[in-house]
Coordinates of C-alpha atoms in Angstrom, one line a residue:
M1 CA 201.7 47.7 -3.8
G2 CA 200.3 49.6 -0.9
Y3 CA 197.4 47.2 -0.1
P4 CA 196.0 45.6 1.9
Q5 CA 196.0 48.0 4.8
I6 CA 194.3 47.7 8.2
E7 CA 192.9 50.5 10.3
H8 CA 191.7 49.9 13.9
H9 CA 188.7 51.9 15.0
G10 CA 188.5 50.1 18.4
A11 CA 190.0 47.4 20.6
K12 CA 193.5 48.5 19.7
D13 CA 194.4 49.9 23.0
G14 CA 191.8 48.1 25.2
V15 CA 189.5 45.1 25.4
T16 CA 186.2 46.5 24.1
G17 CA 184.9 48.4 21.0
S18 CA 186.2 45.9 18.4
C19 CA 186.1 47.5 15.0
H20 CA 188.7 46.9 12.3
Q21 CA 188.7 48.1 8.7
L22 CA 190.5 46.2 6.0
D23 CA 191.3 48.4 3.0
M24 CA 191.6 46.1 0.1
N25 CA 192.4 48.8 -2.4
A26 CA 191.7 52.6 -2.7
T27 CA 188.0 52.2 -3.3
T28 CA 187.1 49.0 -1.5
S29 CA 187.2 48.0 2.2
L30 CA 185.6 45.6 4.6
L31 CA 184.6 46.4 8.2
V32 CA 185.1 43.6 10.7
D33 CA 182.9 44.2 13.8
C34 CA 181.6 47.5 15.1
G35 CA 181.4 47.1 18.9
L36 CA 180.6 49.2 21.9
F37 CA 183.3 50.6 24.2
Q38 CA 182.9 49.7 27.9
G39 CA 184.5 50.7 31.1
D40 CA 187.6 52.9 30.8
D41 CA 187.5 52.4 27.0
A42 CA 184.2 54.3 26.7
S43 CA 185.8 57.7 27.1
I44 CA 188.1 59.3 24.5
P45 CA 191.7 59.2 25.8
G46 CA 192.5 62.7 27.1
G47 CA 189.0 63.8 26.1
E48 CA 187.7 64.3 29.7
G49 CA 185.0 61.7 29.4
G50 CA 183.9 62.4 25.8
S51 CA 181.7 59.7 24.2
R52 CA 183.2 57.2 21.7
L53 CA 179.8 56.2 20.4
P54 CA 179.6 58.2 17.2
I55 CA 181.2 56.7 14.0
D56 CA 184.2 59.0 13.4
F57 CA 185.6 57.3 10.2
P58 CA 184.4 57.6 6.6
L59 CA 182.1 55.0 5.2
D60 CA 182.4 55.6 1.4
T61 CA 184.7 52.6 0.7
I62 CA 183.1 50.1 3.1
K63 CA 181.3 47.5 1.0
A64 CA 180.2 45.2 3.8
L65 CA 180.3 44.6 7.6
V66 CA 181.3 41.1 8.8
V67 CA 180.3 40.2 12.4
T68 CA 182.5 37.7 14.2
H69 CA 179.9 37.2 17.0
V70 CA 177.1 39.0 18.7
H71 CA 178.6 40.2 22.0
I72 CA 177.9 43.9 22.6
D73 CA 181.6 44.9 22.5
H74 CA 181.6 43.6 18.9
V75 CA 178.3 44.7 17.6
G76 CA 177.0 47.5 19.9
R77 CA 177.8 50.4 17.6
I78 CA 176.0 49.0 14.6
P79 CA 173.0 51.3 15.3
Y80 CA 175.3 54.2 15.1
L81 CA 176.9 52.8 11.9
L82 CA 173.5 52.6 10.3
A83 CA 172.6 56.0 11.5
A84 CA 175.8 57.3 9.9
G85 CA 174.7 56.1 6.5
F86 CA 176.1 52.6 6.1
E87 CA 173.9 50.7 3.6
G88 CA 175.9 47.6 2.9
P89 CA 175.2 44.0 3.8
I90 CA 175.9 42.5 7.3
L91 CA 177.7 39.2 7.0
C92 CA 177.7 36.7 9.8
S93 CA 177.3 33.0 10.6
E94 CA 173.9 31.3 10.4
A95 CA 173.5 31.1 14.2
S96 CA 174.6 34.8 14.6
A97 CA 172.0 35.8 12.1
K98 CA 169.3 34.5 14.5
L99 CA 170.9 36.1 17.5
L100 CA 172.0 39.5 16.1
P101 CA 168.5 41.1 15.8
I102 CA 167.8 40.4 19.5
V103 CA 171.1 42.1 20.5
L104 CA 170.5 45.1 18.2
E105 CA 167.0 45.5 19.3
D106 CA 168.2 45.9 22.9
A107 CA 171.1 48.2 21.8
F108 CA 168.6 50.4 19.8
K109 CA 166.3 50.7 22.9
L110 CA 169.3 51.7 25.0
S111 CA 170.8 54.2 22.5
F112 CA 167.9 55.6 20.5
S113 CA 164.3 54.9 21.3
R114 CA 161.9 52.6 23.0
D115 CA 159.1 53.5 20.6
Q116 CA 157.9 50.1 19.4
Q117 CA 157.2 51.2 15.8
R118 CA 160.6 52.7 15.4
I119 CA 162.2 49.6 16.9
E120 CA 160.3 47.3 14.5
R121 CA 161.3 49.5 11.5
Y122 CA 164.9 49.4 12.6
I123 CA 164.9 45.6 13.1
D124 CA 163.3 45.2 9.6
I125 CA 166.2 47.1 8.2
V126 CA 168.8 45.0 10.0
E127 CA 167.1 41.7 9.0
S128 CA 167.0 42.8 5.3
R129 CA 170.8 43.5 5.4
L130 CA 171.7 40.1 7.0
V131 CA 173.6 37.6 4.9
A132 CA 173.9 34.3 6.8
L133 CA 177.1 32.4 5.8
P134 CA 177.6 28.7 6.5
Y135 CA 180.9 27.8 8.2
Q136 CA 183.7 26.7 5.9
H137 CA 182.1 28.1 2.7
W138 CA 183.8 30.8 0.6
F139 CA 181.7 33.8 -0.2
T140 CA 182.8 36.2 -3.0
L141 CA 182.8 39.9 -2.0
V142 CA 184.5 41.5 -5.0
D143 CA 185.3 40.1 -8.4
T144 CA 186.9 42.6 -10.8
D145 CA 189.9 42.8 -13.0
E146 CA 191.8 44.6 -10.3
L147 CA 190.6 42.7 -7.2
N148 CA 189.1 39.4 -6.3
A149 CA 188.1 39.2 -2.6
R150 CA 186.3 36.3 -0.8
I151 CA 185.7 35.5 2.8
R152 CA 185.2 32.3 4.8
L153 CA 183.9 31.9 8.4
Q154 CA 185.3 29.2 10.7
R155 CA 184.1 28.2 14.1
A156 CA 185.8 30.3 16.9
G157 CA 184.4 28.3 19.9
H158 CA 183.6 31.5 21.9
I159 CA 179.8 31.6 21.9
I160 CA 177.3 30.0 19.5
G161 CA 177.7 31.5 16.1
S162 CA 181.1 32.9 16.8
A163 CA 183.6 32.8 14.0
Y164 CA 187.0 33.9 12.9
V165 CA 187.3 35.4 9.4
E166 CA 189.6 34.3 6.6
I167 CA 189.9 36.8 3.8
D168 CA 191.6 35.9 0.5
L169 CA 192.7 38.9 -1.7
D170 CA 194.0 38.4 -5.2
Y171 CA 195.3 41.2 -7.3
P172 CA 195.4 39.8 -10.9
Q173 CA 197.1 42.7 -12.5
A174 CA 199.9 42.8 -9.9
G175 CA 200.1 39.1 -9.7
E176 CA 200.0 39.2 -5.9
S177 CA 197.7 37.6 -3.2
K178 CA 197.3 37.8 0.5
R179 CA 195.4 35.9 3.2
I180 CA 194.3 37.9 6.2
V181 CA 192.7 36.3 9.3
F182 CA 190.8 38.2 11.9
S183 CA 190.5 36.0 15.0
G184 CA 187.5 37.7 16.5
D185 CA 187.3 36.2 20.1
L186 CA 188.7 32.7 20.3
G187 CA 187.1 30.2 22.7
A188 CA 188.7 28.0 25.3
P189 CA 188.4 24.2 25.2
H190 CA 185.7 22.1 27.1
A191 CA 183.0 24.8 26.6
P192 CA 179.4 23.6 26.9
F193 CA 177.5 23.5 23.5
L194 CA 180.5 24.5 21.5
M195 CA 183.0 22.7 19.2
P196 CA 186.6 24.0 19.8
P197 CA 188.2 26.2 17.2
Q198 CA 190.6 24.7 14.7
P199 CA 193.4 26.9 13.4
P200 CA 193.3 28.0 9.7
E201 CA 195.6 26.4 7.2
R202 CA 197.6 29.6 6.8
A203 CA 197.7 33.4 7.2
D204 CA 199.9 36.1 5.9
I205 CA 198.5 38.7 8.3
L206 CA 196.7 37.7 11.5
V207 CA 194.7 40.2 13.7
L208 CA 194.8 38.3 17.0
E209 CA 192.8 39.0 20.2
S210 CA 194.8 38.9 23.5
T211 CA 192.2 39.2 26.3
Y212 CA 194.0 36.6 28.4
G213 CA 197.3 36.8 26.7
D214 CA 199.1 37.1 30.0
R215 CA 197.6 34.2 31.9
L216 CA 196.6 30.6 31.9
H217 CA 193.1 29.4 32.8
E218 CA 192.4 26.9 35.6
D219 CA 191.6 23.4 34.4
R220 CA 188.3 23.8 32.7
Q221 CA 187.5 20.2 33.0
T222 CA 187.1 20.6 36.8
R223 CA 185.3 23.9 36.7
R224 CA 181.9 22.4 37.4
Q225 CA 183.2 20.9 40.7
R226 CA 184.7 24.3 41.6
L227 CA 181.4 26.0 40.8
E228 CA 179.6 23.5 43.0
A229 CA 182.1 23.9 45.9
V230 CA 182.0 27.7 45.8
I231 CA 178.2 27.8 45.8
E232 CA 178.0 25.2 48.6
Q233 CA 180.3 27.3 50.7
A234 CA 178.5 30.5 49.9
L235 CA 175.0 29.1 50.6
Q236 CA 176.2 28.1 54.1
D237 CA 176.6 31.8 54.8
Q238 CA 172.8 31.8 54.9
G239 CA 172.0 34.0 51.9
T240 CA 171.7 34.3 48.2
V241 CA 174.4 33.7 45.6
L242 CA 174.4 36.5 42.9
I243 CA 176.1 35.8 39.6
P244 CA 176.4 38.7 37.3
A245 CA 176.3 37.2 33.8
F246 CA 176.4 38.3 30.2
S247 CA 173.1 37.6 28.6
I248 CA 174.5 35.5 25.8
G249 CA 177.1 32.7 26.2
R250 CA 178.0 32.8 29.9
T251 CA 174.4 32.6 31.1
Q252 CA 173.7 29.5 29.0
E253 CA 176.9 27.8 30.0
L254 CA 176.0 28.4 33.7
L255 CA 172.6 26.9 33.2
Y256 CA 174.1 23.9 31.5
E257 CA 176.4 23.2 34.3
L258 CA 173.9 23.9 37.1
E259 CA 171.6 21.4 35.4
E260 CA 174.4 18.9 35.5
I261 CA 175.0 19.5 39.2
I262 CA 171.3 19.1 39.9
H263 CA 171.0 16.0 37.8
T264 CA 174.0 14.4 39.5
R265 CA 172.8 15.2 42.9
S266 CA 169.3 14.0 42.1
V267 CA 170.6 10.6 40.9
G268 CA 172.9 10.4 43.9
A269 CA 170.0 11.2 46.3
S270 CA 167.8 8.7 44.6
S271 CA 170.4 5.9 44.8
L272 CA 170.9 6.7 48.5
A273 CA 167.2 6.6 49.2
N274 CA 166.9 3.2 47.5
M275 CA 169.8 1.8 49.5
L276 CA 168.8 3.0 53.0
P277 CA 165.5 2.7 54.9
S278 CA 164.1 6.1 55.6
E279 CA 164.4 5.7 59.3
T280 CA 168.2 5.3 59.0
V281 CA 168.7 8.7 57.6
P282 CA 170.1 10.9 60.4
A283 CA 168.2 14.0 61.4
S284 CA 171.3 16.1 60.7
S285 CA 170.9 15.5 57.0
A286 CA 168.0 17.9 56.8
S287 CA 168.4 19.9 53.6
V288 CA 168.5 23.5 52.8
G289 CA 166.9 24.2 49.5
A290 CA 163.9 25.8 47.8
S291 CA 161.6 24.5 50.6
S292 CA 163.6 25.9 53.5
L293 CA 165.2 29.1 54.8
A294 CA 168.8 29.1 55.8
K295 CA 169.1 30.8 59.2
S296 CA 171.4 30.9 62.1
N297 CA 171.3 32.2 65.6
S298 CA 174.8 33.6 65.1
T299 CA 175.3 37.1 66.4
E300 CA 176.8 38.0 63.0
Q301 CA 173.3 37.8 61.4
P302 CA 171.0 40.7 61.9
P303 CA 168.0 39.6 64.0
L304 CA 164.7 39.1 62.2
S305 CA 161.7 41.1 63.5
T306 CA 159.2 39.4 65.7
E307 CA 156.6 39.7 62.9
T308 CA 158.9 38.0 60.5
R309 CA 159.7 35.2 62.8
A310 CA 156.1 34.5 63.6
A311 CA 154.6 34.7 60.1
P312 CA 155.1 32.0 57.5
I313 CA 157.5 33.1 54.8
P314 CA 155.8 33.5 51.5
P315 CA 156.7 31.6 48.3
L316 CA 158.9 33.2 45.7
P317 CA 157.2 36.0 43.8
A318 CA 155.8 35.2 40.4
G319 CA 158.2 33.9 37.8
E320 CA 158.0 31.7 34.8
R321 CA 159.2 28.1 34.7
A322 CA 161.3 27.4 31.7
G323 CA 159.3 25.2 29.3
V324 CA 155.6 24.5 29.7
R325 CA 153.6 27.5 31.0
E326 CA 151.1 26.5 33.6
T327 CA 150.1 28.6 36.6
I328 CA 149.8 27.2 40.1
P329 CA 147.1 29.4 41.6
E330 CA 148.3 29.0 45.2
S331 CA 151.7 30.5 44.5
G332 CA 151.2 32.5 41.4
I333 CA 154.3 30.8 39.9
T334 CA 154.1 29.3 36.5
S335 CA 155.6 25.9 36.5
E336 CA 156.1 22.6 34.6
R337 CA 153.5 20.0 35.4
V338 CA 155.6 17.1 34.4
G339 CA 158.0 16.2 37.1
L340 CA 156.6 18.4 39.9
R341 CA 157.2 17.0 43.3
S342 CA 154.2 15.7 45.3
K343 CA 154.2 18.8 47.5
E344 CA 153.2 21.9 45.5
T345 CA 154.7 24.0 48.3
S346 CA 158.2 23.0 47.2
L347 CA 158.9 26.6 46.3
A348 CA 157.7 27.9 49.6
I349 CA 160.0 28.3 52.6
S350 CA 159.4 26.6 56.0
S351 CA 159.1 28.4 59.3
D352 CA 162.0 28.7 61.8
A353 CA 160.8 25.7 63.8
E354 CA 161.2 23.5 60.8
Q355 CA 164.6 24.6 59.8
P356 CA 167.7 23.7 61.8
P357 CA 170.5 26.2 61.9
L358 CA 173.4 25.9 59.4
P359 CA 176.9 25.4 60.6
Q360 CA 179.0 28.5 60.6
R361 CA 181.5 29.1 57.8
E362 CA 184.0 31.8 57.3
R363 CA 182.8 34.6 55.0
A364 CA 184.2 34.6 51.4
G365 CA 185.2 38.3 51.9
E366 CA 187.2 37.4 55.1
R367 CA 189.2 34.5 53.8
G368 CA 192.1 36.7 52.8
Q369 CA 193.7 36.7 49.4
K370 CA 192.6 34.4 46.7
T371 CA 194.9 32.8 44.2
A372 CA 197.2 35.0 42.1
Q373 CA 194.4 35.6 39.6
N374 CA 191.8 36.2 42.3
E375 CA 190.2 32.9 41.5
A376 CA 188.4 31.0 44.3
P377 CA 190.0 27.6 45.2
L378 CA 188.0 24.6 46.1
A379 CA 186.6 24.6 49.5
E380 CA 188.8 22.7 51.9
N381 CA 187.7 19.2 52.7
H382 CA 184.7 19.7 50.4
S383 CA 182.6 16.6 50.0
P384 CA 179.2 16.4 48.3
D385 CA 178.1 13.9 50.9
Q386 CA 178.6 16.6 53.6
S387 CA 176.5 19.2 51.8
T388 CA 173.6 20.9 53.5
T389 CA 172.3 22.2 50.2
N390 CA 169.4 20.3 48.6
W391 CA 170.3 21.0 45.0
P392 CA 167.3 19.3 43.4
E393 CA 165.0 21.9 45.2
L394 CA 167.3 24.9 45.1
P395 CA 165.7 27.7 42.9
I396 CA 167.8 28.9 40.1
I397 CA 166.5 32.3 39.2
L398 CA 167.3 33.8 35.8
D399 CA 166.4 37.5 36.0
S400 CA 167.1 39.0 32.6
P401 CA 164.5 39.2 29.9
L402 CA 167.3 39.5 27.3
A403 CA 169.1 36.4 28.6
S404 CA 165.8 34.5 28.6
R405 CA 165.3 35.4 24.9
F406 CA 168.9 34.2 24.1
T407 CA 168.3 31.0 26.1
A408 CA 165.2 30.3 24.0
A409 CA 167.2 31.0 20.9
Y410 CA 170.0 28.7 22.1
R411 CA 167.4 25.9 22.4
E412 CA 166.4 26.5 18.8
L413 CA 170.0 26.3 17.7
K414 CA 170.6 22.6 18.7
P415 CA 172.1 21.8 15.3
F416 CA 175.0 24.0 16.3
W417 CA 175.5 22.3 19.7
N418 CA 178.4 19.9 20.2
Q419 CA 177.8 16.2 20.5
E420 CA 177.8 16.0 24.3
A421 CA 175.1 18.6 24.6
R422 CA 173.0 16.9 21.9
D423 CA 173.4 13.6 23.7
R424 CA 172.0 15.1 26.9
V425 CA 168.8 16.1 25.0
Q426 CA 168.6 12.7 23.4
S427 CA 168.7 11.1 26.9
G428 CA 165.6 13.1 27.9
R429 CA 167.4 15.9 29.8
R430 CA 166.8 19.6 29.3
P431 CA 170.0 21.5 29.8
L432 CA 168.4 24.9 29.4
S433 CA 164.8 24.3 30.6
F434 CA 165.2 22.2 33.8
E435 CA 162.5 22.1 36.5
Q436 CA 164.3 24.3 39.1
L437 CA 164.8 27.2 36.6
I438 CA 162.6 30.2 37.2
T439 CA 162.7 33.1 34.7
I440 CA 161.7 36.6 35.7
D441 CA 160.4 38.8 33.0
S442 CA 158.5 41.9 34.2
H443 CA 160.1 44.7 36.2
S444 CA 157.5 44.4 38.9
D445 CA 158.3 40.7 39.4
H446 CA 162.0 41.6 39.4
Q447 CA 161.6 44.1 42.2
R448 CA 159.5 41.6 44.2
I449 CA 162.3 39.0 43.9
V450 CA 164.9 41.5 45.0
N451 CA 162.8 42.6 48.0
H452 CA 161.9 39.0 48.9
L453 CA 165.5 37.7 48.8
T454 CA 166.8 40.8 50.6
Q455 CA 164.3 40.4 53.5
T456 CA 164.5 36.6 53.8
A457 CA 168.0 35.8 52.7
R458 CA 166.7 32.4 51.5
P459 CA 169.0 30.1 49.7
A460 CA 168.8 30.7 46.0
I461 CA 171.1 31.3 43.0
V462 CA 170.3 34.4 41.0
I463 CA 171.8 34.9 37.5
A464 CA 171.1 38.5 36.6
G465 CA 171.9 40.4 33.5
G466 CA 174.8 42.9 33.6
G467 CA 178.0 40.9 33.3
M468 CA 180.2 43.8 34.4
C469 CA 177.7 45.3 36.8
S470 CA 177.5 48.6 34.9
G471 CA 173.8 48.1 34.0
G472 CA 171.1 45.6 34.0
R473 CA 169.1 44.0 36.8
I474 CA 172.1 42.8 38.7
V475 CA 172.6 46.4 39.8
N476 CA 169.4 46.4 41.9
Y477 CA 170.4 43.2 43.6
L478 CA 173.8 44.6 44.4
K479 CA 172.4 47.8 45.8
A480 CA 170.2 45.7 48.1
M481 CA 172.6 43.0 49.1
L482 CA 176.2 44.2 48.9
G483 CA 176.1 45.5 52.4
D484 CA 174.8 42.2 53.9
K485 CA 177.5 39.6 54.8
R486 CA 175.0 36.7 54.4
H487 CA 175.1 37.1 50.6
N488 CA 177.8 36.2 48.1
I489 CA 178.8 37.6 44.7
L490 CA 180.3 35.1 42.3
F491 CA 182.1 36.4 39.2
V492 CA 182.5 34.0 36.3
G493 CA 183.4 36.5 33.6
Y494 CA 186.0 39.1 32.7
Q495 CA 185.6 42.5 34.5
A496 CA 187.0 45.4 32.5
K497 CA 188.9 48.1 34.3
G498 CA 186.6 51.0 35.1
T499 CA 183.5 48.9 35.5
P500 CA 181.7 48.4 38.9
G501 CA 182.3 44.7 38.5
H502 CA 186.0 45.2 38.5
A503 CA 185.8 47.5 41.5
I504 CA 183.7 44.9 43.4
Q505 CA 186.1 42.1 42.4
T506 CA 189.2 44.1 43.4
Y507 CA 188.1 45.9 46.5
G508 CA 185.3 43.7 47.9
P509 CA 187.7 41.2 49.5
K510 CA 189.4 44.1 51.2
G511 CA 186.2 45.5 52.7
G512 CA 186.0 48.4 50.2
Y513 CA 183.1 50.0 48.4
V514 CA 181.7 50.6 44.9
N515 CA 179.8 53.4 43.3
L516 CA 176.5 52.4 41.7
D517 CA 174.5 55.0 39.9
G518 CA 176.4 57.7 41.7
E519 CA 175.8 56.3 45.2
R520 CA 178.4 54.6 47.4
F521 CA 177.8 51.1 48.7
D522 CA 180.0 49.4 51.2
I523 CA 180.9 45.8 50.3
R524 CA 180.3 43.3 53.1
A525 CA 179.0 40.4 50.9
G526 CA 181.4 37.6 50.1
I527 CA 183.3 37.9 46.8
S528 CA 184.5 34.9 44.8
S529 CA 185.8 34.5 41.2
I530 CA 186.1 31.4 39.1
G531 CA 188.4 32.1 36.1
G532 CA 187.9 28.8 34.4
Y533 CA 184.6 30.1 33.0
S534 CA 186.2 32.5 30.7
A535 CA 184.9 32.1 27.2
H536 CA 188.3 33.4 25.8
A537 CA 191.3 31.3 25.0
D538 CA 194.2 31.7 27.4
Q539 CA 197.9 32.3 26.4
N540 CA 198.4 28.7 25.5
G541 CA 195.2 28.6 23.4
L542 CA 196.2 31.8 21.5
A543 CA 199.7 30.6 20.9
D544 CA 198.4 27.2 19.7
F545 CA 196.0 28.9 17.3
V546 CA 199.0 30.6 15.6
T547 CA 201.5 27.7 15.7
G548 CA 198.8 25.2 14.7
M549 CA 198.7 26.7 11.2
Q550 CA 200.7 24.9 8.5
R551 CA 202.1 28.3 7.4
W552 CA 202.6 30.7 10.2
P553 CA 201.7 34.4 9.8
T554 CA 204.6 36.7 9.0
E555 CA 202.7 39.7 10.5
I556 CA 200.6 39.5 13.7
R557 CA 198.6 42.5 15.0
V558 CA 197.8 42.0 18.7
V559 CA 194.5 43.7 19.6
H560 CA 191.6 43.3 22.1
G561 CA 193.7 43.2 25.2
E562 CA 195.2 45.4 28.0
Q563 CA 198.7 46.4 27.5
R564 CA 200.2 43.9 29.8
A565 CA 198.3 41.0 28.2
K566 CA 199.4 42.2 24.7
E567 CA 203.0 42.4 25.6
A568 CA 203.0 39.1 27.4
L569 CA 201.5 37.4 24.4
A570 CA 203.9 39.1 22.0
E571 CA 206.9 37.9 24.0
R572 CA 205.5 34.3 23.9
M573 CA 205.0 34.5 20.2
K574 CA 208.5 35.9 19.7
A575 CA 210.0 33.0 21.6
R576 CA 208.0 30.4 19.6
Y577 CA 209.1 32.0 16.3
T578 CA 212.7 32.1 17.4
D579 CA 212.6 28.5 18.4
D580 CA 211.5 27.6 14.9
N581 CA 213.9 30.0 13.2
K582 CA 210.9 32.0 11.7
K583 CA 210.6 35.7 11.3
I584 CA 207.7 37.6 12.6
E585 CA 206.6 41.3 12.6
L586 CA 204.5 42.0 15.7
R587 CA 202.4 45.1 16.1
L588 CA 200.7 46.0 19.4

């Protein structure tokens, strides 16, 4: 019997563009994901930059598309698939069914049209095709005398709604059966919101991702402390911390952990205030936060103009507080009434006379080499008690309309959160809509924020859309701030080769440059990376997914990884199989 067969239409020789076709027999196939190529993967190999967007494979046998999760490198070519004539159902998890129309609306705007009527017709088509499948339930695709095919989705722990796909194929006339598993993207442990993936019972053929197949992550249980330490050190450079983040998954995890830092600091500050009389607090403990401007008389900082020094610094430009919408007329900022501090000017910045200079710290970009994986270590001698950052008043700016929509959707998907996250909500906390969170929607407000932070270098954390810096609002921040050593860029996600993010991450610490929209920008801002925020399983996690099965696969196809990562994972799997006297066929 010549079936099943697997064809790879993407993510076979790279990390992006996931698209795999399972041919179940000569007339019936299933498509698993249809993702966008990014970075170096976006050009046809040897094709001098030719686009890989069009669907270049026949659709006549494809009965359904199953989506493992809604990241753009797994679903971004669906508009092209529909345009090519695909008319089958789109199968996904219940949570993905809520998120997918948001992703595809954005993809349609970028690829086809911004005409609202066309967009609405397109989304209507997408929603009419969606079939939401509960986890752990078998769904029959085909039931004939020649073929019985059913699929089941299991939690993958990568982002909300992510799944790996089990496919059972029975051939009654031939008396044969096969189980094929597509891993999609597998998550790492200790992820906010998510339950970790559990390996399937068995697989005959496994299509396995290998994004981090050649490395081990830092301890994820301490990543919040590392995030806090890196931001503390960066803010002492007297500028803004820019975090390029993917709109879905990484952004929500960051907000979750920033809320935890703020909550912990607020509780600690409250306890200290109750223990000590106010007059015993030393003057040196003056904080730097949303109500103050971090400045220094250091010669390294460009001098402010006389006009800027004399005039009061305005509050942040208009944004929207997560949660209750209520405008404060004095500032134009919408905010939450409940829990506002007594001073309505908490989002304004004080004058020079009110702000003591910060101690000098070595720039992130001048600290030499990072760890072997370019990950930032904990700041030396870091202690929260020595912090000059007033976390409870530090503005956290989410500047991505798409990320804001996903964050709102995440809030509606609480039944899919893990127990820890649900417990926080039950205790009265709001992990995704805390008081310090300011969301920026309109382009004019975005531009005002960029200009404001560029001119004032006030302490703030900006999470902006465009995880690999190849598009999105992060690009405008980078153009304005990369050349200023007061600012810091913090990477918490994978940067594919060929993307501006990879260039900044690689060459920034060496004083290099990056091209953005065809223009060269020198990199003087500090560059840091925290690898523990990867949403992908590392080599141990991938190996455990395989060996955690009761019956190990006899064939593994390693995909979704750079060549070095694929080869390293393959060697690891060969060793594990040899140790257990098992045979394995590996295909890279």
